[in-house]
Short mmCIF file of C-alpha atoms in Angstrom, two decimals:
data_model
loop_
_atom_site.label_atom_id
_atom_site.label_comp_id
_atom_site.label_asym_id
_atom_site.label_seq_id
_atom_site.Cartn_x
_atom_site.Cartn_y
_atom_site.Cartn_z
CA MET A 1 36.41 45.71 8.96
CA GLU A 2 38.67 43.81 6.58
CA SER A 3 37.50 40.44 5.35
CA ARG A 4 38.64 37.58 3.21
CA THR A 5 36.57 35.25 1.02
CA GLU A 6 36.13 31.62 2.07
CA HIS A 7 34.15 28.95 0.31
CA ASP A 8 32.44 25.64 0.99
CA SER A 9 30.03 23.41 -0.93
CA LEU A 10 27.35 26.14 -0.77
CA GLY A 11 29.56 28.83 -2.29
CA GLU A 12 31.53 31.82 -1.12
CA ILE A 13 31.17 33.84 2.07
CA ALA A 14 33.08 36.71 3.70
CA VAL A 15 34.97 36.04 6.94
CA GLU A 16 36.75 38.59 9.13
CA ALA A 17 40.34 38.69 7.95
CA ASP A 18 41.95 38.12 11.36
CA LYS A 19 39.79 35.12 12.27
CA TYR A 20 40.97 31.58 11.61
CA TRP A 21 37.58 29.99 11.06
CA GLY A 22 36.25 29.27 7.58
CA ALA A 23 33.03 29.20 5.61
CA GLN A 24 31.10 26.57 7.56
CA THR A 25 31.82 28.22 10.90
CA GLU A 26 30.81 31.60 9.50
CA ARG A 27 27.50 30.24 8.21
CA SER A 28 26.74 28.76 11.62
CA ARG A 29 27.71 32.00 13.36
CA ARG A 30 25.22 33.88 11.22
CA ASN A 31 22.46 31.25 11.19
CA PHE A 32 22.20 30.69 14.95
CA PRO A 33 22.01 34.07 16.70
CA ILE A 34 20.66 32.39 19.83
CA GLY A 35 21.65 33.26 23.38
CA GLY A 36 23.22 36.60 22.59
CA GLY A 37 26.60 35.02 21.89
CA ARG A 38 27.01 34.19 25.58
CA GLU A 39 26.30 30.47 25.51
CA THR A 40 29.20 29.31 23.39
CA MET A 41 30.32 25.72 23.02
CA PRO A 42 32.15 24.74 26.22
CA ARG A 43 35.90 25.01 26.00
CA GLU A 44 36.14 21.47 27.34
CA ILE A 45 34.47 20.19 24.18
CA ILE A 46 36.72 22.27 21.91
CA SER A 47 39.79 21.04 23.79
CA ALA A 48 38.59 17.43 23.60
CA LEU A 49 38.04 17.77 19.84
CA ALA A 50 41.56 19.18 19.48
CA LEU A 51 43.03 16.37 21.56
CA MET A 52 41.18 13.79 19.49
CA LYS A 53 42.20 15.37 16.17
CA LYS A 54 45.80 15.39 17.30
CA ALA A 55 45.51 11.68 18.02
CA ALA A 56 43.77 11.15 14.68
CA ALA A 57 46.52 12.92 12.72
CA ILE A 58 49.21 10.81 14.37
CA SER A 59 47.21 7.62 13.72
CA ASN A 60 46.39 8.58 10.12
CA HIS A 61 50.06 9.23 9.39
CA ARG A 62 50.96 5.82 10.79
CA LEU A 63 48.17 3.96 8.96
CA SER A 64 47.90 5.99 5.72
CA PRO A 65 51.16 7.90 5.21
CA GLN A 66 50.41 8.30 1.51
CA ARG A 67 47.42 10.53 2.44
CA MET A 68 48.59 11.99 5.74
CA SER A 69 52.16 13.06 5.17
CA GLU A 70 54.57 13.73 8.01
CA GLU A 71 54.40 17.46 7.26
CA LYS A 72 50.61 17.55 7.36
CA ALA A 73 50.45 15.53 10.57
CA ALA A 74 53.02 17.79 12.22
CA ARG A 75 51.08 20.95 11.33
CA ILE A 76 47.79 19.46 12.58
CA VAL A 77 49.46 18.47 15.84
CA GLU A 78 50.91 21.97 16.13
CA GLY A 79 47.48 23.57 15.66
CA CYS A 80 45.83 21.22 18.13
CA ASP A 81 48.53 21.93 20.70
CA ALA A 82 47.91 25.66 20.28
CA ILE A 83 44.22 25.11 21.06
CA LEU A 84 45.07 22.94 24.05
CA ALA A 85 47.42 25.67 25.30
CA GLY A 86 44.52 28.13 25.24
CA GLU A 87 46.02 30.34 22.56
CA LEU A 88 43.15 30.35 20.05
CA TRP A 89 39.88 30.74 22.02
CA GLU A 90 38.88 33.86 20.09
CA HIS A 91 38.45 31.69 17.00
CA PHE A 92 35.63 29.55 18.45
CA PRO A 93 32.50 31.75 18.36
CA LEU A 94 29.77 29.15 17.89
CA VAL A 95 26.94 28.75 20.38
CA VAL A 96 25.55 25.57 21.90
CA TRP A 97 22.28 26.18 20.04
CA GLN A 98 23.33 24.84 16.64
CA THR A 99 22.92 21.56 14.82
CA GLY A 100 22.21 18.74 17.25
CA SER A 101 25.13 16.65 16.02
CA GLY A 102 27.69 19.33 16.84
CA THR A 103 28.81 19.28 13.19
CA GLN A 104 29.52 23.00 13.05
CA SER A 105 31.75 22.99 16.12
CA ASN A 106 33.60 19.99 14.69
CA MET A 107 34.11 21.99 11.48
CA ASN A 108 35.09 25.06 13.52
CA VAL A 109 38.00 23.07 14.95
CA ASN A 110 38.87 21.64 11.53
CA GLU A 111 38.91 25.09 9.94
CA VAL A 112 40.92 26.75 12.70
CA VAL A 113 43.54 23.99 12.74
CA ALA A 114 43.79 24.04 8.94
CA ARG A 115 44.24 27.83 8.69
CA TYR A 116 46.66 27.90 11.63
CA GLY A 117 48.72 25.17 9.95
CA ASN A 118 48.63 26.83 6.55
CA LEU A 119 49.75 30.18 7.97
CA ARG A 120 52.61 28.49 9.79
CA ALA A 121 53.57 26.51 6.69
CA GLY A 122 53.27 29.53 4.42
CA LYS A 123 51.23 27.57 1.88
CA ALA A 124 47.90 25.83 1.32
CA LEU A 125 48.95 22.59 2.99
CA LEU A 126 45.87 21.52 4.98
CA HIS A 127 42.23 21.15 3.98
CA PRO A 128 39.77 21.17 6.90
CA ASN A 129 37.78 18.17 5.64
CA ASP A 130 40.33 16.12 3.72
CA ASP A 131 43.16 16.45 6.24
CA VAL A 132 42.10 17.65 9.71
CA ASN A 133 38.86 15.64 9.55
CA MET A 134 40.47 12.66 7.81
CA SER A 135 38.92 9.28 8.77
CA GLN A 136 36.34 11.12 10.88
CA SER A 137 32.75 12.32 10.86
CA SER A 138 31.11 14.84 13.15
CA ASN A 139 28.88 11.92 14.10
CA ASP A 140 31.75 10.11 15.80
CA THR A 141 33.99 13.04 16.76
CA PHE A 142 31.44 14.88 18.86
CA PRO A 143 30.40 11.83 20.95
CA THR A 144 34.10 11.09 21.41
CA ALA A 145 34.76 14.64 22.57
CA MET A 146 31.87 14.42 25.02
CA HIS A 147 33.31 11.30 26.63
CA ILE A 148 36.83 12.73 26.80
CA ALA A 149 35.61 16.01 28.29
CA ALA A 150 33.35 14.27 30.82
CA ALA A 151 36.00 11.80 31.98
CA LEU A 152 38.65 14.50 32.35
CA LEU A 153 36.29 16.76 34.30
CA LEU A 154 35.24 14.02 36.68
CA GLU A 155 38.77 12.71 37.20
CA ARG A 156 40.65 15.99 37.45
CA ARG A 157 38.11 18.48 38.79
CA LEU A 158 35.06 16.99 40.47
CA LEU A 159 36.54 14.03 42.34
CA PRO A 160 39.46 16.02 43.82
CA SER A 161 37.03 18.69 45.09
CA LEU A 162 34.74 16.00 46.50
CA ARG A 163 37.60 14.22 48.26
CA ALA A 164 38.85 17.51 49.74
CA LEU A 165 35.41 18.27 51.16
CA THR A 166 35.17 14.74 52.51
CA GLY A 167 38.52 15.25 54.22
CA ALA A 168 37.29 18.47 55.84
CA PHE A 169 34.34 16.63 57.37
CA ARG A 170 36.61 13.82 58.53
CA ALA A 171 38.82 16.37 60.29
CA LEU A 172 35.75 17.92 61.97
CA GLU A 173 34.62 14.47 63.05
CA GLU A 174 38.03 13.69 64.56
CA ARG A 175 38.22 16.98 66.49
CA TYR A 176 35.16 16.19 68.61
CA PRO A 177 35.10 12.43 69.23
CA THR A 178 33.12 12.46 72.50
CA LEU A 179 30.81 15.49 72.23
CA LEU A 180 27.18 14.47 72.85
CA LYS A 181 24.11 16.11 71.35
CA CYS A 182 20.42 15.55 70.82
CA GLY A 183 19.48 13.62 67.69
CA ARG A 184 16.52 14.70 65.58
CA THR A 185 14.08 12.84 63.35
CA HIS A 186 11.05 14.41 61.62
CA LEU A 187 12.48 17.75 62.87
CA GLN A 188 11.58 16.56 66.39
CA ASP A 189 13.81 15.61 69.32
CA ALA A 190 15.18 12.08 69.17
CA VAL A 191 17.66 9.98 71.17
CA PRO A 192 21.24 11.19 71.73
CA LEU A 193 24.24 10.67 69.49
CA ARG A 194 27.74 12.00 69.31
CA PHE A 195 28.41 15.04 67.15
CA ALA A 196 31.16 13.01 65.48
CA GLN A 197 28.59 10.36 64.58
CA GLU A 198 26.36 12.97 62.96
CA VAL A 199 29.30 14.35 60.97
CA SER A 200 30.31 10.80 60.00
CA GLY A 201 26.95 10.47 58.27
CA TRP A 202 27.73 13.51 56.13
CA ARG A 203 31.23 12.26 55.43
CA SER A 204 30.08 8.77 54.52
CA SER A 205 27.45 10.14 52.13
CA LEU A 206 30.15 12.00 50.23
CA GLU A 207 32.37 8.92 50.17
CA LYS A 208 29.51 6.93 48.67
CA ASP A 209 28.98 9.64 46.06
CA ALA A 210 32.66 9.41 45.12
CA GLU A 211 32.23 5.64 44.69
CA LEU A 212 29.22 6.13 42.42
CA ILE A 213 30.98 8.75 40.29
CA THR A 214 34.02 6.48 40.01
CA LEU A 215 31.75 3.64 38.87
CA SER A 216 30.50 5.88 36.05
CA LEU A 217 33.99 6.42 34.62
CA PRO A 218 34.71 3.10 32.81
CA PRO A 219 31.76 3.48 30.39
CA LEU A 220 33.00 6.99 29.54
CA TYR A 221 36.38 5.61 28.52
CA ALA A 222 34.79 3.93 25.47
CA LEU A 223 35.23 6.21 22.43
CA ALA A 224 33.00 6.38 19.37
CA LEU A 225 35.75 7.52 17.00
CA GLY A 226 36.14 5.14 14.09
CA GLY A 227 32.41 4.71 13.54
CA THR A 228 32.39 7.70 11.13
CA ALA A 229 28.93 8.55 9.75
CA VAL A 230 26.63 5.74 10.93
CA GLY A 231 28.86 3.31 12.82
CA THR A 232 30.20 1.25 9.91
CA GLY A 233 33.57 2.99 9.83
CA LEU A 234 33.31 4.02 6.18
CA ASN A 235 36.41 5.96 5.01
CA ALA A 236 38.45 5.09 8.11
CA PRO A 237 41.43 2.73 7.68
CA GLU A 238 41.47 -0.59 9.48
CA GLY A 239 42.80 -0.22 13.01
CA PHE A 240 42.14 3.54 13.10
CA ALA A 241 39.65 3.41 15.99
CA GLU A 242 41.96 1.40 18.20
CA ALA A 243 45.00 3.50 17.27
CA VAL A 244 43.29 6.78 18.15
CA ALA A 245 42.02 5.41 21.45
CA ARG A 246 45.56 4.36 22.37
CA GLU A 247 46.88 7.82 21.51
CA VAL A 248 44.17 9.57 23.56
CA ALA A 249 44.88 7.24 26.47
CA ALA A 250 48.58 8.05 26.29
CA MET A 251 47.94 11.80 26.10
CA THR A 252 45.54 11.87 29.05
CA ALA A 253 46.91 9.02 31.20
CA LEU A 254 43.35 7.66 31.32
CA PRO A 255 42.36 4.18 30.05
CA PHE A 256 40.41 5.20 26.96
CA VAL A 257 39.51 2.38 24.54
CA SER A 258 37.64 2.05 21.28
CA ALA A 259 33.91 1.46 21.87
CA PRO A 260 33.15 -2.16 20.91
CA ASN A 261 29.86 -1.28 19.19
CA LYS A 262 29.99 1.94 17.20
CA PHE A 263 26.27 1.84 16.34
CA HIS A 264 25.55 2.17 20.05
CA ALA A 265 28.35 4.70 20.54
CA LEU A 266 26.92 7.10 17.93
CA THR A 267 23.27 7.03 18.91
CA SER A 268 23.13 6.32 22.66
CA ARG A 269 24.17 8.70 25.41
CA ASP A 270 23.43 6.35 28.29
CA GLU A 271 26.96 6.58 29.71
CA LEU A 272 26.61 10.33 30.19
CA VAL A 273 23.15 9.94 31.70
CA PHE A 274 24.55 7.45 34.21
CA ALA A 275 27.48 9.70 35.10
CA HIS A 276 25.26 12.75 35.46
CA GLY A 277 22.92 10.69 37.63
CA ALA A 278 25.85 10.12 39.98
CA MET A 279 26.40 13.88 40.04
CA LYS A 280 22.72 14.34 40.82
CA ALA A 281 23.12 11.95 43.75
CA LEU A 282 26.00 14.10 44.98
CA ALA A 283 23.83 17.20 44.57
CA GLY A 284 21.14 15.56 46.69
CA ASP A 285 23.58 14.78 49.48
CA LEU A 286 25.08 18.27 49.36
CA MET A 287 21.57 19.70 49.64
CA LYS A 288 20.92 17.59 52.75
CA ILE A 289 24.28 18.36 54.37
CA ALA A 290 24.11 22.11 53.71
CA ASN A 291 20.54 22.24 55.02
CA ASP A 292 21.54 20.32 58.17
CA ILE A 293 24.36 22.77 58.82
CA ARG A 294 22.24 25.87 58.33
CA TRP A 295 19.45 24.47 60.52
CA LEU A 296 21.92 23.51 63.25
CA GLY A 297 23.43 26.99 62.97
CA SER A 298 20.07 28.77 63.07
CA GLY A 299 19.71 31.54 65.62
CA PRO A 300 21.95 32.70 67.07
CA ARG A 301 19.53 33.01 70.01
CA ASN A 302 16.12 31.91 68.78
CA GLY A 303 17.10 28.91 66.68
CA LEU A 304 18.86 25.62 67.36
CA GLY A 305 22.21 27.37 67.69
CA GLU A 306 24.24 24.17 67.96
CA LEU A 307 26.75 25.10 65.26
CA ILE A 308 28.74 28.31 64.93
CA LEU A 309 29.28 29.12 61.26
CA PRO A 310 32.07 31.38 59.96
CA GLU A 311 31.05 35.01 59.59
CA ASN A 312 31.95 35.81 55.98
CA GLU A 313 29.90 38.92 55.23
CA PRO A 314 27.03 41.02 56.65
CA GLY A 315 23.70 39.29 56.15
CA SER A 316 21.25 42.13 55.90
CA SER A 317 20.98 45.61 54.40
CA ILE A 318 18.57 46.66 57.15
CA MET A 319 19.31 44.50 60.23
CA PRO A 320 22.74 45.41 61.67
CA GLY A 321 24.86 42.55 62.94
CA LYS A 322 22.94 39.85 61.11
CA VAL A 323 25.03 37.06 59.59
CA ASN A 324 23.49 34.46 57.31
CA PRO A 325 24.49 30.91 56.25
CA THR A 326 25.34 32.10 52.74
CA GLN A 327 27.69 29.27 51.78
CA CYS A 328 24.97 26.75 52.63
CA GLU A 329 22.52 28.70 50.50
CA ALA A 330 24.93 28.75 47.56
CA VAL A 331 25.43 24.99 47.78
CA THR A 332 21.70 24.33 47.89
CA MET A 333 21.09 26.57 44.87
CA VAL A 334 23.79 24.71 42.95
CA ALA A 335 22.11 21.43 43.92
CA VAL A 336 18.82 22.68 42.49
CA GLN A 337 20.53 23.67 39.23
CA VAL A 338 22.27 20.30 38.90
CA MET A 339 18.97 18.49 39.44
CA ALA A 340 17.42 20.67 36.73
CA ASN A 341 20.38 19.96 34.45
CA ASP A 342 19.78 16.26 34.97
CA VAL A 343 16.34 16.61 33.44
CA ALA A 344 17.87 18.24 30.35
CA VAL A 345 20.55 15.52 30.12
CA GLY A 346 17.98 12.74 30.35
CA LEU A 347 15.63 14.30 27.81
CA ALA A 348 18.47 15.03 25.40
CA ALA A 349 19.76 11.47 25.67
CA SER A 350 16.33 10.13 24.76
CA GLN A 351 16.50 11.80 21.34
CA GLY A 352 18.55 9.18 19.55
CA ASN A 353 16.91 8.86 16.15
CA PHE A 354 18.02 5.85 14.11
CA GLU A 355 21.85 6.05 13.86
CA LEU A 356 22.50 9.35 15.68
CA ASN A 357 21.58 11.40 18.71
CA VAL A 358 20.86 14.98 17.66
CA PHE A 359 20.68 16.72 21.04
CA MET A 360 24.38 16.39 21.88
CA PRO A 361 25.46 20.04 22.35
CA VAL A 362 22.79 20.77 24.96
CA LEU A 363 23.59 17.51 26.74
CA ALA A 364 27.30 18.30 26.78
CA ASP A 365 26.70 21.85 27.98
CA ASN A 366 24.53 20.76 30.90
CA PHE A 367 26.89 17.96 31.91
CA ILE A 368 29.91 20.25 31.90
CA ARG A 369 28.05 22.98 33.74
CA SER A 370 27.01 20.56 36.48
CA ALA A 371 30.55 19.29 36.97
CA HIS A 372 31.95 22.81 37.28
CA LEU A 373 29.17 24.07 39.53
CA LEU A 374 29.53 21.15 41.92
CA SER A 375 33.32 21.43 42.00
CA ASP A 376 33.30 25.18 42.59
CA ALA A 377 30.54 24.95 45.20
CA MET A 378 32.30 22.19 47.14
CA ASP A 379 35.58 24.11 47.14
CA SER A 380 33.90 27.27 48.38
CA PHE A 381 31.77 25.41 50.95
CA ARG A 382 34.87 23.67 52.32
CA LEU A 383 37.07 26.75 52.50
CA ARG A 384 34.48 29.26 53.72
CA CYS A 385 32.23 27.12 55.90
CA VAL A 386 33.16 23.56 56.79
CA GLU A 387 36.78 24.22 57.75
CA GLY A 388 35.60 26.99 60.09
CA LEU A 389 32.64 25.17 61.67
CA ARG A 390 32.59 24.98 65.48
CA PRO A 391 30.06 23.25 67.71
CA ASN A 392 28.33 25.35 70.36
CA GLU A 393 29.04 22.85 73.11
CA ALA A 394 27.02 24.64 75.79
CA ARG A 395 23.92 24.77 73.58
CA MET A 396 24.33 21.13 72.59
CA GLU A 397 24.50 20.10 76.24
CA GLU A 398 21.48 22.24 77.16
CA ASN A 399 19.37 20.85 74.31
CA LEU A 400 20.47 17.31 75.07
CA HIS A 401 19.34 17.40 78.69
CA ARG A 402 16.07 19.15 77.83
CA SER A 403 15.16 16.43 75.35
CA LEU A 404 12.22 14.29 76.38
CA MET A 405 13.34 11.47 74.12
CA LEU A 406 15.86 10.38 76.73
CA VAL A 407 12.82 8.51 77.98
CA THR A 408 13.49 5.93 75.27
CA ALA A 409 16.20 4.45 77.49
CA LEU A 410 13.59 3.75 80.19
CA THR A 411 11.23 1.64 78.10
CA PRO A 412 13.02 -1.69 78.74
CA ARG A 413 12.49 -1.09 82.50
CA ILE A 414 9.05 0.55 82.72
CA GLY A 415 7.47 -0.25 79.33
CA TYR A 416 6.45 1.93 76.41
CA GLU A 417 3.16 3.20 77.89
CA ASN A 418 4.65 4.27 81.23
CA ALA A 419 7.54 5.93 79.41
CA ALA A 420 5.03 7.81 77.25
CA ARG A 421 3.13 8.90 80.39
CA ALA A 422 6.35 10.32 81.83
CA ALA A 423 7.22 12.18 78.63
CA HIS A 424 3.76 13.70 78.28
CA ARG A 425 3.70 14.79 81.92
CA ALA A 426 7.14 16.39 81.66
CA LEU A 427 6.05 18.32 78.57
CA ARG A 428 2.67 19.31 80.00
CA GLU A 429 4.05 20.54 83.34
CA ASP A 430 7.34 21.86 81.92
CA ILE A 431 9.40 19.77 84.30
CA THR A 432 12.35 17.46 83.74
CA LEU A 433 11.87 13.91 82.65
CA ARG A 434 13.53 12.78 85.86
CA ASP A 435 11.05 14.74 87.98
CA ALA A 436 8.11 13.38 85.96
CA CYS A 437 9.22 9.80 86.57
CA LEU A 438 9.64 10.47 90.28
CA ALA A 439 6.20 12.10 90.48
CA LEU A 440 4.64 9.06 88.82
CA GLY A 441 6.54 6.70 91.11
CA LEU A 442 7.97 4.80 88.16
CA LEU A 443 11.62 4.56 89.26
CA GLY A 444 13.90 5.66 92.08
CA GLU A 445 16.45 8.46 91.91
CA GLU A 446 19.52 6.28 91.71
CA GLU A 447 18.16 4.11 88.89
CA LEU A 448 16.90 7.16 86.99
CA ASP A 449 20.32 8.80 87.18
CA GLU A 450 21.89 5.66 85.77
CA LEU A 451 19.36 5.06 82.96
CA LEU A 452 19.08 8.70 81.90
CA ASP A 453 22.82 9.13 81.43
CA PRO A 454 23.17 10.12 77.72
CA GLU A 455 26.65 8.62 77.57
CA ARG A 456 25.15 5.17 78.05
CA MET A 457 22.79 5.69 75.10
CA VAL A 458 25.38 6.17 72.33
#
């Protein structure tokens, strides 16, 4: 394999000739053979770094044209745009398991952009540190990239998927406005409710999750860039932080601003913890909703059988005709993974030592994974389960009228203890609640028929 010689402050090193990365990337590639090369830095982080460096080049040219010439800025922008267009992914080999500041991935982007620009210019125009990384430090670029990546994912991927799923439940709710069913608490029969009311609980939970995730966005719009190494802004021109934030805001159409306190912005990851906590809340609600649906669809003959789920694939390799609630199971597994990711995010965020957090790559990786898993799971759940859900109206009616908890409606007339006597007798003798009340002489037929009407109870 052909190679070329690159150098950094530690000396020379051979790099594959057709790769755009340089010496620092190559050292990291060799020094961290962890994860079998599968767990590479998320593309969202690489893209966010490219977006930010594009904004930095434009701002540097405006603020320090004597150092950042128009030609240099144009070539940096060109290289960043190539990354953002997805043309250069093969040149980003580094794994998550590297330095905790993300320095090597920052340098990976610097080196790729510099070599891309130099090849296009036909000369040694750009230096990865002096030009592409001008006015920056890995200590402020990586936190900035994390915020950009997180905000974009939540705005453009997670929230649209969440709102689409919410809409599917709203449509289900509106299709069956009057259908009555037995409620359940503690997995036991409870008083009646409408099916639409039960679905409205699922829908409202998701709406609340969307509110919480939206609340987590403004803190993510604050960018650390401009703090450089420790938050003081050393080597960055005056106004650089604000200029870059304006450029990023213009490029993304999101209200990014410069973080008011760069010492906080470099060392604390509380904004990401808060946002991931909102995703964990969503995971918890999805777990509950998916479990409700698979329990209500249990059977088809020896379970509750109140919901008919879409039949997507055979459910057993040995039992012919079996169909399982596989979409519900996928959603619940995703929920478990997101809850586990939240532990990693919280622990990583706690490792801010003095002026820097040094667990950023693993935090970013878990955050991004959670956002994608939840988005994909909600899309699949909506398309392959929720939109095809149908109530088993006959089973709902049967279960409703067999429920002993209809007796609750009698307590204002006959008292709690007499109502309990009727319920226990009905259960013990396997008779209807109406017949138990008549046998005990508690109420007459006409009054029982009126009070035990489920429609009056909802």
